[in-house]
Short mmCIF file of C-alpha atoms in Angstrom, two decimals:
data_model
loop_
_atom_site.label_atom_id
_atom_site.label_comp_id
_atom_site.label_asym_id
_atom_site.label_seq_id
_atom_site.Cartn_x
_atom_site.Cartn_y
_atom_site.Cartn_z
CA MET U 122 34.31 -9.86 -4.88
CA GLN U 123 31.48 -7.34 -5.28
CA ASN U 124 32.04 -3.80 -4.00
CA LEU U 125 30.13 -1.92 -1.34
CA LEU U 126 28.40 1.41 -1.93
CA VAL U 127 30.15 3.81 0.43
CA ASN U 128 29.65 7.59 0.26
CA GLY U 129 28.67 7.49 -3.39
CA GLN U 130 31.57 5.24 -4.45
CA TRP U 131 31.77 1.52 -5.16
CA LEU U 132 34.62 0.37 -2.92
CA ALA U 133 36.14 -2.99 -2.05
CA ALA U 134 35.33 -4.30 1.41
CA LYS U 135 38.12 -3.74 3.90
CA LYS U 136 39.28 -6.99 5.46
CA PRO U 137 35.99 -8.87 4.95
CA GLU U 138 35.30 -11.46 7.61
CA ASP U 139 33.89 -13.95 5.11
CA SER U 140 32.08 -14.14 1.79
CA PHE U 141 29.04 -15.83 0.31
CA HIS U 142 27.24 -16.57 -2.95
CA ALA U 143 23.55 -16.36 -3.67
CA ARG U 144 21.74 -19.61 -4.50
CA ASN U 145 19.03 -20.40 -6.99
CA PRO U 146 16.24 -21.99 -4.94
CA SER U 147 14.61 -23.43 -8.06
CA ASP U 148 17.41 -25.95 -8.55
CA ARG U 149 19.51 -25.55 -5.36
CA SER U 150 22.49 -24.39 -7.46
CA THR U 151 25.07 -21.84 -6.32
CA LEU U 152 25.21 -18.63 -8.36
CA SER U 153 28.98 -18.58 -8.46
CA GLU U 154 29.45 -15.63 -10.85
CA ARG U 155 29.42 -13.13 -8.00
CA GLU U 156 30.97 -13.34 -4.56
CA PHE U 157 29.69 -11.00 -1.87
CA PRO U 158 31.62 -9.86 1.23
CA VAL U 159 30.61 -10.26 4.85
CA SER U 160 31.71 -6.83 5.99
CA SER U 161 33.99 -6.13 8.91
CA TRP U 162 33.18 -3.45 11.47
CA GLN U 163 35.65 -1.20 9.65
CA ASP U 164 33.30 -1.02 6.65
CA ILE U 165 30.25 -0.37 8.79
CA GLU U 166 31.90 2.31 10.88
CA ALA U 167 32.95 4.19 7.75
CA MET U 168 29.37 4.17 6.48
CA ILE U 169 28.07 5.49 9.80
CA GLY U 170 30.56 8.36 9.69
CA HIS U 171 29.65 9.36 6.14
CA ALA U 172 25.92 9.04 6.81
CA SER U 173 26.15 11.15 9.96
CA GLU U 174 27.68 13.97 7.94
CA ALA U 175 25.06 13.54 5.22
CA ALA U 176 22.26 13.74 7.80
CA ARG U 177 23.22 17.30 8.73
CA VAL U 178 23.13 18.36 5.09
CA LEU U 179 19.86 16.56 4.36
CA ALA U 180 18.21 18.30 7.31
CA LYS U 181 18.74 21.60 5.46
CA THR U 182 17.96 20.23 1.99
CA PRO U 183 14.74 21.45 0.33
CA THR U 184 12.06 18.79 0.31
CA GLU U 185 11.75 19.19 -3.45
CA ALA U 186 15.26 17.76 -3.90
CA ILE U 187 14.39 14.75 -1.72
CA ALA U 188 11.13 14.22 -3.60
CA SER U 189 12.96 14.53 -6.91
CA PHE U 190 15.36 11.79 -5.84
CA LEU U 191 12.50 9.45 -5.02
CA ASP U 192 10.77 10.17 -8.32
CA GLU U 193 13.96 9.72 -10.33
CA TYR U 194 14.77 6.48 -8.55
CA ALA U 195 11.29 5.18 -9.38
CA ARG U 196 11.76 6.14 -13.03
CA LEU U 197 15.13 4.40 -13.23
CA ILE U 198 13.72 1.20 -11.73
CA GLU U 199 10.98 1.19 -14.36
CA THR U 200 13.54 1.44 -17.17
CA ARG U 201 15.31 -1.67 -15.84
CA THR U 202 12.25 -3.74 -14.98
CA GLU U 203 13.14 -6.74 -17.15
CA GLU U 204 16.74 -7.01 -15.93
CA LEU U 205 15.74 -6.56 -12.30
CA ALA U 206 12.94 -9.12 -12.51
CA LYS U 207 15.13 -11.73 -14.19
CA THR U 208 17.91 -11.23 -11.64
CA ALA U 209 15.48 -11.54 -8.73
CA HIS U 210 13.98 -14.66 -10.31
CA LEU U 211 17.38 -16.35 -10.34
CA GLU U 212 17.99 -15.49 -6.69
CA THR U 213 14.51 -16.15 -5.27
CA GLY U 214 12.72 -18.52 -7.62
CA LEU U 215 9.78 -16.10 -7.72
CA PRO U 216 8.22 -15.94 -11.20
CA VAL U 217 9.18 -13.07 -13.45
CA ARG U 218 5.54 -12.76 -14.47
CA PRO U 219 3.25 -11.83 -13.00
CA ARG U 220 4.84 -11.66 -9.54
CA LEU U 221 8.02 -9.64 -10.07
CA ALA U 222 7.67 -7.61 -13.27
CA GLU U 223 3.95 -6.94 -13.13
CA VAL U 224 3.13 -6.84 -9.42
CA GLU U 225 6.06 -6.24 -7.11
CA ILE U 226 8.19 -3.84 -9.14
CA PRO U 227 5.17 -1.63 -9.97
CA ARG U 228 4.26 -1.66 -6.28
CA THR U 229 7.80 -0.62 -5.37
CA VAL U 230 7.76 2.21 -7.88
CA ASN U 231 4.34 3.30 -6.59
CA GLN U 232 5.65 3.38 -3.01
CA LEU U 233 8.60 5.55 -4.00
CA ARG U 234 6.29 7.97 -5.79
CA GLN U 235 3.88 8.08 -2.86
CA ALA U 236 6.86 8.85 -0.62
CA ALA U 237 7.86 11.66 -2.99
CA ALA U 238 4.33 13.06 -2.84
CA ALA U 239 4.37 12.89 0.95
CA ALA U 240 7.69 14.71 1.06
CA ARG U 241 6.35 17.48 -1.18
CA ALA U 242 3.04 17.84 0.64
CA GLY U 243 4.65 17.96 4.06
CA ASP U 244 1.46 16.81 5.79
CA TRP U 245 3.29 13.87 7.38
CA ALA U 246 5.21 16.45 9.43
CA ARG U 247 1.99 17.62 11.16
CA PRO U 248 2.88 21.29 11.64
CA THR U 249 1.02 22.51 14.72
CA ILE U 250 0.75 26.06 16.05
CA ASP U 251 -0.59 27.22 19.38
CA THR U 252 -0.91 30.95 18.80
CA THR U 253 -1.96 31.69 22.36
CA ALA U 254 1.18 30.21 23.95
CA ASN U 255 3.37 30.93 20.90
CA ILE U 256 4.53 27.32 20.78
CA ARG U 257 4.92 25.59 17.44
CA SER U 258 5.94 22.05 16.55
CA VAL U 259 6.66 19.95 13.48
CA HIS U 260 8.06 16.51 12.77
CA GLY U 261 11.49 16.64 11.17
CA PRO U 262 14.56 14.53 10.35
CA LEU U 263 16.26 12.52 13.06
CA GLY U 264 19.69 14.02 12.47
CA GLY U 265 21.38 10.68 11.85
CA PRO U 266 21.24 7.64 9.57
CA VAL U 267 18.48 5.06 9.49
CA VAL U 268 19.59 1.43 9.09
CA VAL U 269 17.20 -0.74 7.06
CA PHE U 270 17.27 -4.55 7.10
CA GLY U 271 15.18 -6.04 4.29
CA PRO U 272 13.60 -9.53 4.24
CA ASN U 273 14.04 -12.44 1.85
CA ASN U 274 10.47 -12.73 0.53
CA PHE U 275 10.05 -9.36 -1.21
CA PRO U 276 13.22 -8.53 -3.17
CA PHE U 277 11.79 -5.16 -4.26
CA ALA U 278 8.79 -3.93 -2.23
CA TYR U 279 10.52 -4.46 1.13
CA ASN U 280 14.14 -4.33 -0.01
CA GLY U 281 16.43 -2.45 2.34
CA ILE U 282 17.41 -0.07 -0.44
CA ALA U 283 14.11 0.33 -2.29
CA GLY U 284 11.18 -0.78 -0.13
CA GLY U 285 8.69 0.96 2.09
CA ASP U 286 11.00 1.48 5.07
CA PHE U 287 13.67 2.94 2.81
CA ALA U 288 11.22 5.27 1.07
CA ALA U 289 9.73 6.47 4.37
CA ALA U 290 13.11 7.16 5.95
CA ILE U 291 14.27 9.14 2.92
CA ALA U 292 10.99 11.10 2.72
CA ALA U 293 11.55 12.20 6.33
CA GLY U 294 14.95 13.60 5.34
CA ASN U 295 17.25 10.89 6.67
CA PRO U 296 20.13 9.05 4.97
CA VAL U 297 19.83 5.26 4.80
CA ILE U 298 22.41 2.56 5.41
CA ALA U 299 20.86 -0.47 3.74
CA LYS U 300 21.65 -4.11 4.37
CA SER U 301 21.01 -6.52 1.53
CA HIS U 302 19.41 -9.83 2.32
CA PRO U 303 21.85 -12.64 1.43
CA ALA U 304 19.07 -14.38 -0.50
CA HIS U 305 19.09 -11.71 -3.23
CA PRO U 306 22.32 -9.67 -3.07
CA HIS U 307 22.77 -9.04 -6.80
CA THR U 308 19.20 -7.76 -7.10
CA THR U 309 19.97 -5.34 -4.28
CA GLU U 310 23.27 -4.34 -5.87
CA LEU U 311 21.46 -3.39 -9.09
CA LEU U 312 18.95 -1.32 -7.11
CA ALA U 313 21.81 0.40 -5.29
CA GLN U 314 23.38 1.38 -8.60
CA LEU U 315 20.15 3.06 -9.64
CA ALA U 316 19.70 4.72 -6.25
CA ASN U 317 23.23 6.11 -6.39
CA GLN U 318 22.56 7.48 -9.87
CA ALA U 319 19.37 9.15 -8.65
CA VAL U 320 21.20 10.66 -5.65
CA LYS U 321 23.66 12.36 -7.97
CA THR U 322 20.94 13.57 -10.33
CA ALA U 323 18.99 15.11 -7.44
CA GLY U 324 22.12 16.69 -5.94
CA LEU U 325 21.76 15.02 -2.55
CA PRO U 326 24.76 14.22 -0.32
CA GLN U 327 26.67 11.22 -1.65
CA ALA U 328 26.11 9.21 1.52
CA THR U 329 22.32 9.58 1.35
CA VAL U 330 22.18 5.92 0.28
CA GLN U 331 24.83 3.32 1.20
CA LEU U 332 24.85 -0.47 0.95
CA PHE U 333 26.50 -3.48 2.54
CA TYR U 334 25.57 -7.09 1.89
CA HIS U 335 26.00 -8.98 5.13
CA VAL U 336 27.64 -8.85 8.56
CA ALA U 337 28.21 -11.21 11.45
CA PRO U 338 25.33 -11.08 13.98
CA GLU U 339 27.43 -9.28 16.58
CA ASN U 340 28.21 -6.49 14.12
CA GLY U 341 24.54 -6.17 13.20
CA LYS U 342 23.75 -5.63 16.87
CA ARG U 343 26.68 -3.26 17.21
CA LEU U 344 25.37 -1.27 14.25
CA VAL U 345 21.86 -0.67 15.63
CA SER U 346 23.30 0.29 19.01
CA HIS U 347 25.85 2.78 17.65
CA PRO U 348 25.28 6.23 19.20
CA ASP U 349 25.26 7.95 15.79
CA VAL U 350 22.54 5.68 14.34
CA ALA U 351 19.21 7.46 14.69
CA ALA U 352 16.82 4.57 14.00
CA ALA U 353 16.56 1.13 12.45
CA ALA U 354 13.95 -0.91 10.63
CA PHE U 355 13.83 -4.68 10.27
CA THR U 356 11.55 -7.10 8.44
CA GLY U 357 12.16 -10.81 8.97
CA SER U 358 12.16 -13.57 11.56
CA ARG U 359 11.30 -13.15 15.20
CA THR U 360 14.70 -14.53 16.21
CA GLY U 361 16.61 -11.96 14.19
CA GLY U 362 14.29 -9.11 15.02
CA LEU U 363 14.36 -9.65 18.76
CA ALA U 364 18.15 -9.91 18.80
CA LEU U 365 18.41 -6.52 17.10
CA LYS U 366 15.66 -5.07 19.32
CA GLU U 367 17.52 -6.06 22.47
CA ALA U 368 20.68 -4.33 21.27
CA ALA U 369 18.82 -1.24 20.05
CA ASP U 370 16.74 -0.94 23.23
CA LYS U 371 19.84 -1.00 25.41
CA ALA U 372 21.27 1.87 23.39
CA GLY U 373 18.01 3.81 23.19
CA THR U 374 17.80 3.49 19.40
CA PRO U 375 14.25 3.40 18.01
CA ILE U 376 13.82 0.21 15.99
CA TYR U 377 10.73 -0.71 14.00
CA LEU U 378 10.23 -4.42 13.51
CA GLU U 379 7.95 -6.56 11.45
CA MET U 380 8.40 -10.15 12.64
CA SER U 381 6.17 -13.20 12.77
CA SER U 382 2.39 -13.54 12.61
CA VAL U 383 -0.03 -16.47 12.27
CA ASN U 384 -2.90 -14.14 11.28
CA PRO U 385 -5.84 -15.96 12.89
CA VAL U 386 -9.04 -16.50 10.91
CA PHE U 387 -12.34 -17.22 12.71
CA VAL U 388 -15.00 -18.94 10.61
CA LEU U 389 -18.44 -18.61 12.20
CA PRO U 390 -21.23 -21.19 11.74
CA GLY U 391 -23.48 -19.11 9.51
CA SER U 392 -20.72 -18.46 7.00
CA LEU U 393 -19.97 -22.19 6.78
CA GLN U 394 -23.63 -22.89 6.05
CA GLU U 395 -23.80 -20.21 3.37
CA ARG U 396 -20.48 -20.56 1.53
CA GLY U 397 -18.18 -23.11 3.12
CA SER U 398 -16.71 -24.27 -0.20
CA GLU U 399 -15.98 -20.69 -1.24
CA ILE U 400 -14.21 -19.95 2.04
CA ALA U 401 -12.17 -23.15 1.72
CA ASP U 402 -11.04 -22.02 -1.75
CA GLU U 403 -10.05 -18.60 -0.44
CA LEU U 404 -8.12 -19.91 2.54
CA HIS U 405 -6.33 -22.55 0.49
CA GLY U 406 -5.27 -19.99 -2.10
CA SER U 407 -4.14 -17.48 0.50
CA CYS U 408 -2.16 -20.00 2.54
CA ASN U 409 -0.37 -21.35 -0.54
CA LEU U 410 0.27 -18.03 -2.26
CA GLY U 411 4.00 -17.65 -2.81
CA ALA U 412 4.53 -21.06 -1.18
CA GLY U 413 3.16 -19.55 2.04
CA GLN U 414 5.99 -17.02 2.35
CA PHE U 415 3.88 -13.98 3.16
CA CYS U 416 3.87 -12.37 6.59
CA THR U 417 0.08 -12.06 6.25
CA LYS U 418 -0.51 -15.74 5.41
CA PRO U 419 -3.45 -17.22 7.38
CA GLY U 420 -1.66 -19.83 9.45
CA LEU U 421 -4.31 -20.40 12.12
CA VAL U 422 -8.00 -21.06 11.39
CA ILE U 423 -10.53 -21.42 14.23
CA LEU U 424 -13.71 -23.31 13.37
CA PRO U 425 -16.94 -24.22 15.16
CA SER U 426 -17.87 -27.86 15.72
CA GLY U 427 -20.44 -29.65 13.59
CA ALA U 428 -21.07 -31.57 10.39
CA LYS U 429 -20.44 -28.54 8.18
CA THR U 430 -17.05 -28.10 9.79
CA ASP U 431 -16.14 -31.72 9.12
CA GLU U 432 -17.11 -31.24 5.49
CA PHE U 433 -15.11 -28.01 5.33
CA ILE U 434 -12.01 -29.67 6.79
CA GLN U 435 -12.26 -32.51 4.29
CA GLN U 436 -12.46 -30.01 1.42
CA LEU U 437 -9.37 -28.22 2.68
CA LYS U 438 -7.55 -31.49 3.19
CA ASN U 439 -8.22 -32.51 -0.40
CA LYS U 440 -7.02 -29.19 -1.72
CA PHE U 441 -3.80 -29.29 0.32
CA GLN U 442 -3.09 -32.87 -0.75
CA GLN U 443 -3.45 -31.90 -4.40
CA THR U 444 -1.21 -28.83 -4.17
CA ALA U 445 2.23 -29.11 -5.72
CA PRO U 446 4.92 -27.82 -3.34
CA GLY U 447 6.07 -24.32 -4.21
CA VAL U 448 9.61 -22.99 -4.18
CA LEU U 449 10.90 -21.86 -0.81
CA LEU U 450 13.34 -18.99 -0.89
CA THR U 451 16.22 -20.58 0.99
CA GLU U 452 17.53 -23.88 2.24
CA GLY U 453 17.30 -22.48 5.76
CA GLY U 454 13.62 -21.78 5.20
CA GLU U 455 13.05 -25.39 4.24
CA LYS U 456 14.66 -26.56 7.47
CA THR U 457 12.79 -24.04 9.60
CA VAL U 458 9.39 -25.06 8.19
CA ALA U 459 10.16 -28.72 8.95
CA GLU U 460 11.21 -27.84 12.50
CA THR U 461 8.05 -25.80 13.09
CA VAL U 462 5.76 -28.52 11.77
CA GLY U 463 7.55 -30.91 14.13
CA LYS U 464 6.94 -28.52 17.02
CA LEU U 465 3.22 -28.32 16.18
CA VAL U 466 2.95 -32.12 16.08
CA ASP U 467 4.83 -32.47 19.36
CA SER U 468 2.32 -30.01 20.84
CA GLY U 469 -0.65 -32.18 19.90
CA ALA U 470 -1.48 -31.27 16.29
CA GLU U 471 -2.46 -33.99 13.82
CA ILE U 472 -1.17 -33.82 10.24
CA LEU U 473 -4.00 -34.04 7.70
CA ALA U 474 -1.95 -33.34 4.56
CA GLY U 475 1.71 -32.83 3.74
CA GLY U 476 4.07 -32.76 6.68
CA GLU U 477 7.25 -33.65 4.79
CA PRO U 478 9.89 -32.04 2.56
CA ALA U 479 9.20 -31.84 -1.17
CA SER U 480 10.78 -34.46 -3.37
CA GLN U 481 11.52 -31.95 -6.11
CA THR U 482 14.98 -30.60 -6.77
CA HIS U 483 14.02 -27.13 -5.54
CA PHE U 484 13.90 -25.90 -1.96
CA GLY U 485 10.43 -26.84 -0.80
CA TYR U 486 8.08 -28.40 1.72
CA ARG U 487 4.76 -30.03 0.98
CA SER U 488 1.63 -27.98 1.50
CA THR U 489 0.69 -28.92 5.05
CA LEU U 490 -2.61 -28.89 6.89
CA LEU U 491 -2.85 -29.78 10.59
CA ARG U 492 -5.70 -30.02 13.08
CA VAL U 493 -5.99 -29.69 16.84
CA SER U 494 -8.98 -29.47 19.17
CA GLY U 495 -9.86 -26.24 20.91
CA SER U 496 -9.09 -27.82 24.30
CA GLN U 497 -5.65 -28.93 23.13
CA PHE U 498 -4.93 -25.47 21.76
CA LEU U 499 -5.82 -23.82 25.06
CA LYS U 500 -3.50 -26.20 26.92
CA ASN U 501 -0.49 -25.18 24.82
CA PRO U 502 -1.27 -21.91 23.03
CA GLU U 503 2.29 -20.61 22.86
CA GLN U 504 3.74 -23.58 20.96
CA LEU U 505 0.67 -23.99 18.77
CA GLN U 506 1.02 -20.39 17.58
CA SER U 507 4.49 -21.04 16.15
CA GLU U 508 4.75 -19.50 12.69
CA ALA U 509 5.86 -21.76 9.85
CA PHE U 510 7.04 -19.53 7.01
CA GLY U 511 5.64 -21.74 4.30
CA ALA U 512 2.35 -23.29 3.14
CA VAL U 513 1.38 -24.55 6.59
CA CYS U 514 -2.00 -24.03 8.25
CA LEU U 515 -3.30 -25.21 11.63
CA LEU U 516 -7.05 -25.78 12.04
CA VAL U 517 -8.49 -25.45 15.54
CA ALA U 518 -11.86 -27.15 16.07
CA ALA U 519 -13.57 -25.23 18.87
CA GLU U 520 -16.31 -26.93 20.86
CA SER U 521 -18.40 -23.79 21.40
CA LEU U 522 -18.56 -20.03 20.97
CA LYS U 523 -17.34 -19.71 24.54
CA GLN U 524 -14.25 -21.73 23.64
CA MET U 525 -13.70 -19.56 20.56
CA GLN U 526 -13.75 -16.53 22.84
CA ALA U 527 -11.26 -18.20 25.14
CA ILE U 528 -8.97 -18.85 22.18
CA VAL U 529 -9.03 -15.16 21.25
CA THR U 530 -7.83 -14.21 24.72
CA VAL U 531 -4.66 -16.33 24.47
CA LEU U 532 -3.64 -15.15 21.01
CA GLU U 533 -0.36 -13.30 20.61
CA GLY U 534 -0.21 -9.98 18.79
CA ASN U 535 -0.70 -10.39 15.03
CA LEU U 536 -0.55 -8.28 11.90
CA THR U 537 -4.05 -9.33 10.87
CA GLY U 538 -7.12 -11.11 12.13
CA CYS U 539 -10.17 -12.09 10.09
CA ILE U 540 -13.73 -13.12 10.85
CA TYR U 541 -15.93 -14.86 8.30
CA SER U 542 -19.60 -14.45 9.22
CA SER U 543 -23.04 -14.97 7.72
CA LYS U 544 -24.31 -12.38 5.27
CA SER U 545 -27.51 -12.38 7.29
CA SER U 546 -27.66 -11.52 10.98
CA THR U 547 -27.29 -15.07 12.31
CA ASP U 548 -23.65 -14.62 13.31
CA ASP U 549 -23.92 -11.07 14.64
CA GLU U 550 -23.82 -11.97 18.32
CA ALA U 551 -20.89 -14.33 17.85
CA TYR U 552 -19.12 -11.75 15.70
CA GLN U 553 -19.36 -9.06 18.36
CA ALA U 554 -18.15 -11.43 21.07
CA ILE U 555 -15.03 -12.34 19.10
CA ALA U 556 -14.31 -9.01 17.39
CA SER U 557 -14.40 -7.02 20.61
CA GLU U 558 -11.35 -8.94 21.88
CA LEU U 559 -9.67 -9.68 18.53
CA ARG U 560 -9.53 -5.94 17.79
CA PHE U 561 -6.80 -5.57 20.41
CA LYS U 562 -4.83 -8.56 19.17
CA VAL U 563 -4.29 -7.41 15.58
CA GLY U 564 -3.24 -4.40 13.57
CA ARG U 565 -5.71 -4.94 10.72
CA LEU U 566 -9.12 -6.48 11.32
CA LEU U 567 -10.75 -8.03 8.24
CA ASN U 568 -14.23 -9.30 7.51
CA ASP U 569 -14.95 -11.99 4.93
CA LYS U 570 -11.67 -11.76 3.01
CA VAL U 571 -8.20 -13.28 3.23
CA PRO U 572 -5.41 -11.12 4.65
CA THR U 573 -2.60 -11.66 2.12
CA GLY U 574 -3.21 -8.48 0.12
CA VAL U 575 -1.59 -5.37 1.64
CA ALA U 576 -2.72 -2.29 -0.29
CA VAL U 577 -0.40 0.72 -0.30
CA SER U 578 -3.09 3.02 1.05
CA PRO U 579 -3.00 5.95 3.49
CA ALA U 580 -5.53 4.02 5.61
CA MET U 581 -3.52 0.78 5.69
CA ASN U 582 -1.98 -0.55 8.88
CA HIS U 583 0.71 -3.10 8.20
CA GLY U 584 1.66 -3.45 11.81
CA GLY U 585 0.24 -4.81 15.01
CA PRO U 586 0.80 -5.64 18.67
CA TYR U 587 3.97 -7.38 19.85
CA PRO U 588 5.35 -9.81 18.80
CA SER U 589 4.12 -9.22 15.26
CA THR U 590 5.97 -5.90 15.48
CA GLY U 591 7.92 -4.01 18.09
CA HIS U 592 5.34 -1.23 18.51
CA PRO U 593 1.57 -1.24 17.88
CA GLY U 594 1.36 2.46 17.03
CA PHE U 595 3.09 2.42 13.65
CA THR U 596 2.63 0.99 10.17
CA ALA U 597 5.23 -0.21 7.67
CA VAL U 598 2.88 0.50 4.74
CA GLY U 599 0.84 3.57 3.84
CA PHE U 600 1.90 7.18 3.29
CA PRO U 601 2.09 9.58 5.01
CA ALA U 602 1.68 7.63 8.29
CA THR U 603 4.67 5.34 7.69
CA VAL U 604 7.03 8.34 7.47
CA ILE U 605 6.37 9.38 11.08
CA ARG U 606 8.46 6.45 12.38
CA PHE U 607 11.65 8.06 11.11
CA SER U 608 11.08 11.54 12.47
CA ALA U 609 11.60 13.56 15.62
CA LEU U 610 9.07 16.02 17.04
CA HIS U 611 10.70 19.46 16.97
CA SER U 612 9.05 22.04 19.20
CA TYR U 613 9.72 25.79 19.13
CA ASP U 614 8.77 27.88 22.15
CA ASN U 615 8.73 31.64 21.66
CA VAL U 616 11.22 31.34 18.80
CA ARG U 617 11.38 34.43 16.61
CA HIS U 618 9.20 34.07 13.55
CA GLU U 619 11.94 34.48 10.98
CA ARG U 620 13.95 31.72 12.70
CA LEU U 621 11.19 29.14 12.47
CA PRO U 622 11.18 26.33 9.92
CA LEU U 623 9.23 27.35 6.84
CA ALA U 624 6.40 24.94 7.65
CA LEU U 625 5.76 26.81 10.92
CA GLN U 626 5.85 30.32 9.55
CA ASP U 627 2.54 32.07 9.05
CA LYS U 628 3.09 32.36 5.30
CA ASN U 629 4.33 28.87 4.61
CA PRO U 630 3.62 27.41 1.16
CA THR U 631 1.93 24.20 2.34
CA GLY U 632 -1.43 25.94 2.57
CA LYS U 633 -2.76 24.69 5.91
CA LEU U 634 -1.67 24.65 9.51
CA LEU U 635 -3.28 23.21 12.61
CA ARG U 636 -3.69 25.97 15.16
CA TYR U 637 -4.68 25.96 18.81
CA ILE U 638 -6.70 29.15 19.30
CA ASP U 639 -8.72 30.06 22.37
CA GLY U 640 -8.78 26.49 23.65
CA ALA U 641 -9.83 24.83 20.39
CA TRP U 642 -8.17 23.27 17.35
CA SER U 643 -8.83 24.72 13.92
CA THR U 644 -7.46 24.47 10.40
CA LYS U 645 -6.89 27.77 8.69
CA ASP U 646 -6.10 28.31 5.03
CA LEU U 647 -3.21 30.71 4.53
#
């Protein structure tokens, strides 16, 4: 049975409650070479203890050492790109090229390096000085471990031990207890080996990075509610996320969730007249990318009535019918997609294409397109917004602009929302009517482009209102903003200058401080 990473050592699980093997979704086979433990509470409690001690040391560790760890970890991942990509391919069915080796691993490395740059710059910490009142504040480490739960669909870029949440938590000066996703445990084990090597090279506390593979649900909830756990991050299903949120909320533990999202797309009449075929191509490609297993997949498309819409729907129907079913990541995902499609049909949706499991030997479900009228949608909006984590898209044929506006008002919180409009001014009035309300329903508002690309940019918001996430004020992507989630605001009132953190001293090396002087904010070069 594979060992756990505990306080810098690879140790056997103590009295594991169960074990599991990864599966190859491309042929449904069991990858029997490695057996992974389902950890008991004894394992988890030991990690919490070690991480709590490490947190105190990290809080006093120079940011250069933390940044050096992140840079070294990125370098090590690059040296093992081929092995990592091939391992992840076996466990997820995702193609080695271009997806894993040429897209996702480079993105992961880029995130780690951006986190290192943020740690060095220190601007994420927002040092603020009110010279008149002699009060100074800065964001700093939480003083305890951050627990990171990674998802199944991004074995690198969102991995609990290498992804954006991990990088942000480390950049803020916190140790991480990472949980592997059972869909790709060996990939995560390899990443943990590299992370542990980088920890030692950078001279950080041994428990800066720890790893377990799986736990029973009650122990997952017990973990996020432990008094020594400072924060948690989760990317995955709404069911799993809300269960952890309930436990964390009761204990007062901050938890940052990225859950489900149907990412509504509104297609206005002028855009259909101008480039309906082009939009159909874009939506089809976006919905089917990665077999529809992206949290930003457009799963809900709202259309105006009319002949152009009928033509557009027929084009989409043909494209969906001709699409070979992609590989779903897990057998459970296959079952969940089928259940969700059934729920949509029971709620009044008509299947136009697909609507059944794939006949191939891999885990899969046929590319599925459904349709419902605007009136039907408004009668049952909750059920008709159910997310199917696969290549499934629901078209809503609205009878008027007024009905489109009504549909916006009943939307749940989403990661993204998009409006396709005419390149001329013909859709301007309709655009303003919809965008003014949609703005409050989504984290990222797009115009005339599909939402599946999430750039690692300082301006990016990969977040949104509940239930797409647990808090609308934070992003899971984009440095330095993403680091703030895993920090505490430390304020110093009349503290002697030599006792202040370096970032709050008048001669700090960061170069700039925000000062409150004579009732106004100013930035002063030092």
